[in-house]
């Protein structure tokens, strides 16, 4: 171990909200043990990179940040954890500069593994297990951003979508107890953070494995019902939920809730029922349409975001146009478009009907254009409305940004006093950068005059 007086640690997170929540929790473990947190480009005793495995770039990105760490301090210890580390420990341990790789089971015991760790010229040490052993739940939440916190309520997944490696990287579906989630939410609110984003891998499956067994003691509806009772939380946002697990009762709870915001992000993946079957998704397009209709019925101004994959094996031009038409006709607000990439150990990787890469890119572009069209149309329906905006701390060339509850991105001239404040403002016009300008309510304007 380096003899520098105060041990320093730097963190970099790749991937999803769940990874950010876990990195933040691990960082609190290290600062709790006397480490000082420094930024990733500064010299540090330890560099911790939390990796993702969803895209084919995962390995390239990991290597890039190992290089960054080695540039900042060639003697710094480099520890890799996260989904890519669980899936490819040998591959990562061979990356020059890596000293240790921790799997899904080991990552939260990082302090004990750091004790005797030394810089090595050889391959990094691997502490990783079979994913089946990572069958317990460790709670986490992020506090890096002053405005919102990612609160982990569920981990792992029991689904078998044919393109996905997440169950291989994160293990079986398991959940935090409701009491612990409520306690964490209370802690976050007590830090003055205004928005909590519920996160996990398949949070609609909440309740499974809550007490270490495979039974469903509670449901997602039970969880959000209890969270809605917690005092002091301004906003709760559901990060993403499978359509087949989004029940009418949950939609109605959000519609009548004091803290849950009217924003749903629901993975679709394809508008073609044939492809949904090949993907082993647990619904067909009809159910998806029905979920969207239910939300629009009880929350006409809700924001509805959609995940969609282009270029899945067997996606003929005709099936792609089926997806395009389905999305074009659906009253949704934006798309997250993913280009299919073959992932090792997945069923889809050996399926016939591979789509040429250039064609995948062309389809991705078409759906991104559609997404922009949908977003602008949704934003236009909100102009003239008086909505609560939660302002963030960034000052970008004298402009600050925030989100309404229904996820409209707004902007105004930077005002230090507005950071992390919720203001009711009138949405006025869509700006060139795609955000919406606002003006104070007449009453407030008079009050300030
Ligand atoms: S629901 Fe499907 S896509 Fe999502 S994590 Fe589970 S297996 Fe992967």
Coordinates of C-alpha atoms and ligand atoms in Angstrom, one line a residue:
X1 CA 0.0 0.0 0.0
X2 CA 1.3 3.5 -0.8
X3 CA 2.5 5.3 2.3
X4 CA 0.8 8.6 1.4
X5 CA -0.7 10.0 4.6
X6 CA -4.4 10.1 3.6
X7 CA -5.5 7.3 1.3
X8 CA -7.3 8.6 -1.7
X9 CA -9.8 6.9 -4.0
X10 CA -11.3 7.8 -7.3
X11 CA -14.4 6.3 -8.9
X12 CA -15.8 6.0 -12.4
X13 CA -19.1 4.4 -13.3
X14 CA -20.2 3.0 -16.6
X15 CA -23.7 1.9 -17.4
X16 CA -27.1 2.2 -15.6
X17 CA -28.6 4.0 -12.6
X18 CA -28.1 0.8 -10.6
X19 CA -24.3 1.0 -11.1
X20 CA -24.3 4.6 -10.0
X21 CA -26.2 3.7 -6.8
X22 CA -23.7 0.9 -6.1
X23 CA -20.6 3.0 -6.8
X24 CA -21.9 5.7 -4.5
X25 CA -22.5 3.1 -1.7
X26 CA -19.0 1.6 -2.2
X27 CA -17.5 5.2 -2.1
X28 CA -19.3 5.7 1.2
X29 CA -17.7 2.5 2.5
X30 CA -14.2 3.8 1.5
X31 CA -14.7 7.3 2.9
X32 CA -16.1 5.7 6.0
X33 CA -12.8 3.8 6.3
X34 CA -10.7 7.0 6.0
X35 CA -10.3 7.3 2.2
X36 CA -10.6 10.8 0.7
X37 CA -12.6 10.9 -2.5
X38 CA -10.8 12.6 -5.4
X39 CA -11.7 13.1 -9.0
X40 CA -10.7 10.4 -11.5
X41 CA -8.1 12.5 -13.3
X42 CA -6.2 13.3 -10.1
X43 CA -3.5 11.1 -8.5
X44 CA -5.1 8.6 -6.3
X45 CA -4.1 5.5 -4.3
X46 CA -7.0 3.5 -5.7
X47 CA -9.0 3.8 -8.8
X48 CA -12.4 1.9 -8.9
X49 CA -14.2 1.4 -12.2
X50 CA -17.7 0.0 -12.1
X51 CA -18.4 -1.6 -15.5
X52 CA -21.4 -2.4 -17.7
X53 CA -21.9 -5.4 -20.1
X54 CA -24.9 -4.3 -22.1
X55 CA -23.1 -2.9 -25.1
X56 CA -20.2 -4.3 -27.2
X57 CA -18.2 -1.1 -26.3
X58 CA -18.1 -2.2 -22.6
X59 CA -14.6 -3.6 -22.9
X60 CA -13.3 -0.6 -25.0
X61 CA -14.7 1.8 -22.4
X62 CA -13.2 -0.1 -19.5
X63 CA -9.7 -0.1 -21.1
X64 CA -10.0 3.6 -21.8
X65 CA -10.6 4.4 -18.1
X66 CA -7.8 2.1 -16.9
X67 CA -5.5 4.1 -19.2
X68 CA -6.9 7.3 -17.7
X69 CA -6.1 6.1 -14.2
X70 CA -2.6 5.0 -15.2
X71 CA -2.0 8.4 -16.7
X72 CA -3.1 10.1 -13.5
X73 CA -1.0 7.9 -11.2
X74 CA 1.0 4.9 -12.7
X75 CA 1.4 3.6 -9.1
X76 CA -2.3 3.7 -8.3
X77 CA -4.1 0.5 -7.7
X78 CA -6.9 -0.2 -10.3
X79 CA -9.9 -2.3 -9.2
X80 CA -12.6 -3.3 -11.7
X81 CA -16.1 -4.4 -10.6
X82 CA -19.6 -4.5 -12.1
X83 CA -21.3 -6.6 -14.8
X84 CA -18.4 -6.8 -17.3
X85 CA -16.1 -7.9 -14.4
X86 CA -18.6 -10.6 -13.5
X87 CA -18.8 -11.9 -17.1
X88 CA -15.2 -11.6 -18.3
X89 CA -12.8 -11.6 -15.2
X90 CA -9.9 -13.2 -17.0
X91 CA -10.1 -10.8 -20.0
X92 CA -10.1 -7.8 -17.6
X93 CA -7.4 -9.1 -15.4
X94 CA -5.1 -9.2 -18.5
X95 CA -5.6 -5.4 -19.2
X96 CA -2.4 -3.6 -18.4
X97 CA -2.7 -1.6 -15.2
X98 CA -5.5 -3.7 -13.6
X99 CA -4.6 -5.0 -10.2
X100 CA -7.9 -6.6 -9.1
X101 CA -11.2 -7.8 -10.5
X102 CA -14.2 -8.2 -8.1
X103 CA -17.4 -10.2 -9.1
X104 CA -21.0 -9.4 -8.1
X105 CA -20.6 -11.3 -4.8
X106 CA -17.3 -9.6 -3.8
X107 CA -17.7 -6.0 -4.8
X108 CA -19.3 -4.9 -1.5
X109 CA -16.4 -6.4 0.5
X110 CA -13.9 -4.3 -1.4
X111 CA -12.3 -2.9 1.8
X112 CA -11.2 -6.4 3.0
X113 CA -9.7 -7.1 -0.5
X114 CA -7.9 -3.8 -0.6
X115 CA -6.0 -4.4 2.6
X116 CA -3.1 -6.5 1.1
X117 CA -3.4 -5.4 -2.5
X118 CA -0.2 -4.3 -4.2
X119 CA 0.6 -2.9 -7.6
X120 CA 1.4 -5.8 -10.0
X121 CA 3.1 -6.1 -13.4
X122 CA 1.3 -9.4 -13.9
X123 CA -2.4 -10.1 -14.5
X124 CA -4.7 -8.6 -11.9
X125 CA -6.0 -10.8 -9.0
X126 CA -9.5 -12.1 -9.6
X127 CA -12.0 -12.5 -6.7
X128 CA -15.1 -13.6 -8.5
X129 CA -17.6 -16.4 -8.0
X130 CA -20.2 -18.3 -10.0
X131 CA -23.1 -15.9 -10.4
X132 CA -25.5 -18.3 -8.5
X133 CA -23.6 -17.4 -5.3
X134 CA -24.5 -13.7 -5.7
X135 CA -28.1 -14.5 -4.4
X136 CA -28.3 -12.0 -1.6
X137 CA -29.3 -8.3 -1.7
X138 CA -27.2 -5.3 -0.7
X139 CA -29.1 -2.0 -0.5
X140 CA -27.6 1.0 -2.3
X141 CA -28.4 4.6 -3.2
X142 CA -26.5 7.4 -4.9
X143 CA -26.0 10.8 -3.3
X144 CA -23.5 12.3 -5.8
X145 CA -26.1 14.5 -7.5
X146 CA -27.6 17.1 -5.1
X147 CA -30.9 17.0 -6.9
X148 CA -31.9 13.4 -7.3
X149 CA -30.8 10.0 -5.9
X150 CA -31.0 6.6 -7.5
X151 CA -32.4 4.2 -4.9
X152 CA -31.8 0.5 -5.5
X153 CA -34.9 -1.6 -4.6
X154 CA -34.3 -4.8 -6.6
X155 CA -31.4 -6.7 -8.3
X156 CA -31.0 -9.5 -10.8
X157 CA -33.5 -11.0 -13.2
X158 CA -35.3 -14.3 -13.7
X159 CA -36.4 -13.5 -17.3
X160 CA -34.6 -15.1 -20.2
X161 CA -34.7 -12.5 -23.0
X162 CA -32.6 -14.0 -25.7
X163 CA -30.4 -11.0 -26.4
X164 CA -29.6 -10.2 -22.7
X165 CA -26.5 -10.9 -20.6
X166 CA -27.8 -9.2 -17.4
X167 CA -29.1 -12.3 -15.6
X168 CA -25.6 -13.8 -16.2
X169 CA -23.9 -10.7 -14.7
X170 CA -26.3 -9.9 -11.9
X171 CA -27.9 -13.3 -11.0
X172 CA -31.4 -14.1 -9.8
X173 CA -34.2 -11.6 -9.1
X174 CA -34.1 -10.4 -5.5
X175 CA -35.4 -7.5 -3.5
X176 CA -34.7 -5.2 -0.6
X177 CA -37.2 -5.4 2.3
X178 CA -39.9 -2.7 2.2
X179 CA -38.7 -1.4 5.6
X180 CA -35.1 -1.0 4.4
X181 CA -36.3 0.8 1.2
X182 CA -38.4 3.2 3.3
X183 CA -35.5 3.8 5.6
X184 CA -33.1 4.5 2.7
X185 CA -35.7 6.8 1.2
X186 CA -36.0 8.7 4.5
X187 CA -32.2 9.0 4.7
X188 CA -32.1 10.5 1.2
X189 CA -34.9 13.0 1.9
X190 CA -33.1 13.9 5.1
X191 CA -30.1 15.0 3.0
X192 CA -32.3 17.5 1.3
X193 CA -32.4 15.6 -2.0
X194 CA -35.8 16.3 -3.7
X195 CA -36.1 13.4 -6.1
X196 CA -35.7 9.7 -5.7
X197 CA -35.4 7.4 -8.8
X198 CA -36.4 3.8 -8.0
X199 CA -33.9 1.6 -9.7
X200 CA -33.1 -2.1 -10.2
X201 CA -32.8 -4.6 -13.0
X202 CA -36.5 -5.7 -13.2
X203 CA -38.2 -3.6 -10.6
X204 CA -41.7 -4.7 -11.5
X205 CA -40.6 -8.1 -10.1
X206 CA -40.1 -6.4 -6.8
X207 CA -40.8 -8.6 -3.8
X208 CA -39.1 -11.8 -5.1
X209 CA -36.4 -12.9 -2.8
X210 CA -37.2 -10.2 -0.3
X211 CA -36.3 -12.3 2.6
X212 CA -33.7 -14.5 0.9
X213 CA -36.3 -16.9 -0.5
X214 CA -37.8 -17.3 -3.9
X215 CA -41.3 -16.4 -2.7
X216 CA -43.0 -13.1 -3.5
X217 CA -43.8 -11.7 0.0
X218 CA -44.7 -8.3 -1.3
X219 CA -45.4 -6.8 -4.8
X220 CA -44.2 -3.7 -6.6
X221 CA -47.6 -2.2 -5.7
X222 CA -47.0 -2.9 -2.0
X223 CA -43.7 -1.1 -2.3
X224 CA -44.9 2.0 -4.0
X225 CA -47.9 2.2 -1.7
X226 CA -45.6 2.3 1.4
X227 CA -43.2 4.7 -0.2
X228 CA -46.1 7.1 -1.1
X229 CA -46.7 7.4 2.7
X230 CA -43.2 8.6 3.5
X231 CA -43.1 12.2 4.6
X232 CA -40.5 14.7 3.3
X233 CA -40.0 13.1 -0.2
X234 CA -41.0 15.6 -2.9
X235 CA -40.8 13.3 -6.0
X236 CA -40.4 9.6 -6.7
X237 CA -39.7 8.5 -10.3
X238 CA -39.9 4.9 -11.5
X239 CA -36.8 4.3 -13.6
X240 CA -38.0 1.6 -15.9
X241 CA -40.7 -1.2 -15.6
X242 CA -41.6 -4.2 -17.8
X243 CA -45.0 -3.7 -19.5
X244 CA -46.3 -7.0 -18.3
X245 CA -45.5 -6.0 -14.7
X246 CA -47.1 -2.6 -14.9
X247 CA -50.5 -3.3 -13.3
X248 CA -53.5 -1.0 -13.5
X249 CA -53.4 -0.5 -9.7
X250 CA -49.8 0.8 -9.9
X251 CA -50.8 3.2 -12.7
X252 CA -53.8 4.4 -10.7
X253 CA -51.6 4.8 -7.6
X254 CA -49.2 7.1 -9.5
X255 CA -52.2 9.0 -10.9
X256 CA -53.5 9.8 -7.4
X257 CA -50.1 9.9 -5.6
X258 CA -48.6 12.8 -3.7
X259 CA -45.0 12.0 -4.6
X260 CA -44.9 9.6 -7.6
X261 CA -44.4 11.6 -10.8
X262 CA -46.4 10.9 -14.1
X263 CA -43.4 9.4 -16.0
X264 CA -43.2 5.8 -17.2
X265 CA -40.2 4.3 -19.0
X266 CA -41.4 1.0 -20.5
X267 CA -39.2 -1.3 -22.6
X268 CA -40.9 -2.5 -25.8
X269 CA -37.9 -3.7 -27.8
X270 CA -40.0 -4.5 -30.9
X271 CA -43.4 -3.7 -32.4
X272 CA -43.4 -7.1 -34.2
X273 CA -45.0 -9.9 -32.3
X274 CA -42.9 -12.4 -34.2
X275 CA -39.7 -10.7 -32.9
X276 CA -41.1 -10.3 -29.4
X277 CA -41.5 -14.1 -29.4
X278 CA -38.0 -14.7 -30.6
X279 CA -36.7 -12.2 -28.0
X280 CA -38.7 -14.3 -25.3
X281 CA -40.3 -11.1 -24.1
X282 CA -43.3 -11.8 -21.8
X283 CA -45.9 -9.8 -23.8
X284 CA -47.0 -8.9 -27.3
X285 CA -47.6 -5.5 -28.9
X286 CA -51.3 -5.6 -27.9
X287 CA -50.5 -5.6 -24.2
X288 CA -48.0 -2.8 -24.7
X289 CA -50.7 -0.7 -26.5
X290 CA -53.1 -1.4 -23.7
X291 CA -50.6 -0.2 -21.0
X292 CA -50.0 3.0 -22.9
X293 CA -53.8 3.5 -23.3
X294 CA -54.4 2.9 -19.6
X295 CA -51.8 5.5 -18.6
X296 CA -53.2 8.1 -21.1
X297 CA -56.7 7.4 -19.8
X298 CA -55.8 8.3 -16.2
X299 CA -52.8 10.7 -16.8
X300 CA -53.2 12.4 -20.2
X301 CA -50.1 14.5 -19.6
X302 CA -47.9 11.7 -18.4
X303 CA -44.5 11.2 -20.1
X304 CA -44.0 7.7 -21.6
X305 CA -40.6 6.6 -22.7
X306 CA -39.9 3.5 -24.7
X307 CA -36.8 1.3 -25.1
X308 CA -36.6 -0.3 -28.6
X309 CA -33.9 -2.5 -30.2
X310 CA -33.2 -2.4 -33.9
X311 CA -31.4 -5.0 -36.0
X312 CA -32.4 -8.1 -33.9
X313 CA -31.8 -11.3 -35.9
X314 CA -34.7 -11.9 -38.3
X315 CA -35.7 -8.2 -38.4
X316 CA -36.6 -8.0 -42.0
X317 CA -37.4 -4.6 -43.5
X318 CA -41.0 -5.4 -43.2
X319 CA -40.8 -6.3 -39.5
X320 CA -38.7 -3.1 -38.9
X321 CA -41.5 -1.0 -40.6
X322 CA -44.0 -2.8 -38.4
X323 CA -42.1 -1.5 -35.4
X324 CA -41.8 1.9 -36.9
X325 CA -45.5 2.2 -37.7
X326 CA -46.4 0.8 -34.2
X327 CA -44.3 3.5 -32.5
X328 CA -45.4 6.2 -34.9
X329 CA -49.1 5.6 -34.0
X330 CA -48.5 5.2 -30.3
X331 CA -49.1 8.3 -28.0
X332 CA -45.6 8.1 -26.5
X333 CA -43.1 10.9 -25.6
X334 CA -39.6 9.7 -26.6
X335 CA -37.6 6.6 -27.5
X336 CA -34.3 5.1 -26.3
X337 CA -33.0 3.3 -29.4
X338 CA -30.5 0.5 -29.0
X339 CA -28.7 -1.2 -31.9
X340 CA -28.7 -5.0 -31.5
X341 CA -25.2 -6.4 -30.8
X342 CA -24.3 -10.1 -30.5
X343 CA -23.5 -10.9 -26.8
X344 CA -21.7 -14.1 -25.9
X345 CA -23.7 -16.9 -24.2
X346 CA -27.0 -15.5 -25.4
X347 CA -29.5 -17.4 -27.5
X348 CA -29.8 -14.6 -30.1
X349 CA -26.1 -14.6 -30.8
X350 CA -26.5 -17.9 -32.7
X351 CA -29.9 -17.1 -34.4
X352 CA -30.2 -17.0 -38.2
X353 CA -31.2 -13.8 -40.0
X354 CA -28.4 -11.5 -38.9
X355 CA -29.0 -7.9 -40.1
X356 CA -26.0 -6.2 -41.7
X357 CA -24.4 -3.6 -39.4
X358 CA -24.9 -0.7 -41.8
X359 CA -28.6 -1.6 -42.0
X360 CA -28.8 -1.7 -38.2
X361 CA -27.3 1.8 -38.1
X362 CA -29.7 3.1 -40.7
X363 CA -32.7 1.8 -38.7
X364 CA -31.3 3.3 -35.5
X365 CA -31.1 6.7 -37.2
X366 CA -34.7 6.5 -38.4
X367 CA -36.0 5.7 -34.9
X368 CA -33.9 8.5 -33.4
X369 CA -35.5 11.0 -35.8
X370 CA -38.9 9.6 -34.8
X371 CA -38.0 10.0 -31.2
X372 CA -37.2 13.6 -31.6
X373 CA -40.5 14.2 -33.5
X374 CA -42.4 12.5 -30.7
X375 CA -40.6 14.5 -28.0
X376 CA -41.2 17.8 -29.7
X377 CA -44.9 16.9 -30.2
X378 CA -45.2 16.0 -26.5
X379 CA -43.4 19.2 -25.4
X380 CA -45.8 21.2 -27.6
X381 CA -48.8 19.8 -25.6
X382 CA -47.2 21.2 -22.4
X383 CA -46.7 24.8 -23.5
X384 CA -48.8 27.3 -21.6
X385 CA -49.1 24.9 -18.6
X386 CA -48.0 25.9 -15.1
X387 CA -45.9 23.0 -13.9
X388 CA -43.5 22.4 -10.9
X389 CA -39.8 22.4 -12.1
X390 CA -36.9 20.9 -10.0
X391 CA -33.8 22.9 -10.8
X392 CA -30.4 21.3 -11.1
X393 CA -27.0 22.8 -10.1
X394 CA -25.3 23.0 -13.4
X395 CA -24.5 26.5 -14.9
X396 CA -24.0 26.1 -18.6
X397 CA -23.0 29.4 -20.1
X398 CA -25.3 31.3 -17.7
X399 CA -28.2 28.9 -18.3
X400 CA -29.6 26.3 -15.8
X401 CA -31.8 23.3 -16.4
X402 CA -34.4 21.2 -14.7
X403 CA -37.2 18.7 -15.2
X404 CA -41.0 19.0 -14.7
X405 CA -42.6 16.0 -13.0
X406 CA -43.6 14.7 -16.4
X407 CA -40.0 14.9 -17.6
X408 CA -40.1 18.0 -19.8
X409 CA -36.5 19.5 -19.9
X410 CA -36.7 23.2 -19.1
X411 CA -34.2 26.0 -18.9
X412 CA -33.8 29.6 -17.5
X413 CA -31.0 32.1 -16.8
X414 CA -28.8 30.7 -14.0
X415 CA -29.9 31.7 -10.5
X416 CA -27.9 30.2 -7.6
X417 CA -30.9 30.5 -5.3
X418 CA -33.0 28.2 -7.5
X419 CA -30.6 25.2 -7.3
X420 CA -32.4 22.1 -5.9
X421 CA -35.6 24.2 -5.6
X422 CA -39.0 23.3 -7.0
X423 CA -40.8 26.3 -8.6
X424 CA -44.2 26.4 -10.4
X425 CA -43.6 28.1 -13.7
X426 CA -45.4 28.5 -17.0
X427 CA -43.8 26.7 -20.0
X428 CA -43.5 29.1 -22.8
X429 CA -41.6 27.9 -25.9
X430 CA -39.4 25.1 -27.3
X431 CA -35.9 26.4 -27.7
X432 CA -33.4 25.4 -30.5
X433 CA -31.6 23.1 -28.1
X434 CA -34.8 21.1 -27.6
X435 CA -35.4 22.4 -24.0
X436 CA -38.4 24.5 -23.0
X437 CA -38.2 28.1 -21.7
X438 CA -40.3 29.1 -18.8
X439 CA -41.7 32.3 -17.1
X440 CA -42.7 33.0 -13.5
X441 CA -46.4 32.9 -12.8
X442 CA -47.9 36.4 -13.0
X443 CA -48.8 36.3 -9.3
X444 CA -45.2 35.4 -8.3
X445 CA -43.9 38.1 -10.7
X446 CA -46.1 40.7 -8.9
X447 CA -45.0 39.4 -5.5
X448 CA -41.3 39.8 -6.6
X449 CA -41.9 43.3 -8.2
Ligands
LIG1 S1 -36.1 -8.4 -18.4 FE1 -35.0 -9.3 -20.1 S2 -33.8 -7.6 -20.9 FE2 -34.4 -7.0 -18.9 S3 -32.7 -7.6 -17.6 FE3 -34.2 -9.3 -17.6 S4 -33.5 -10.7 -19.2 FE4 -32.5 -8.7 -19.5

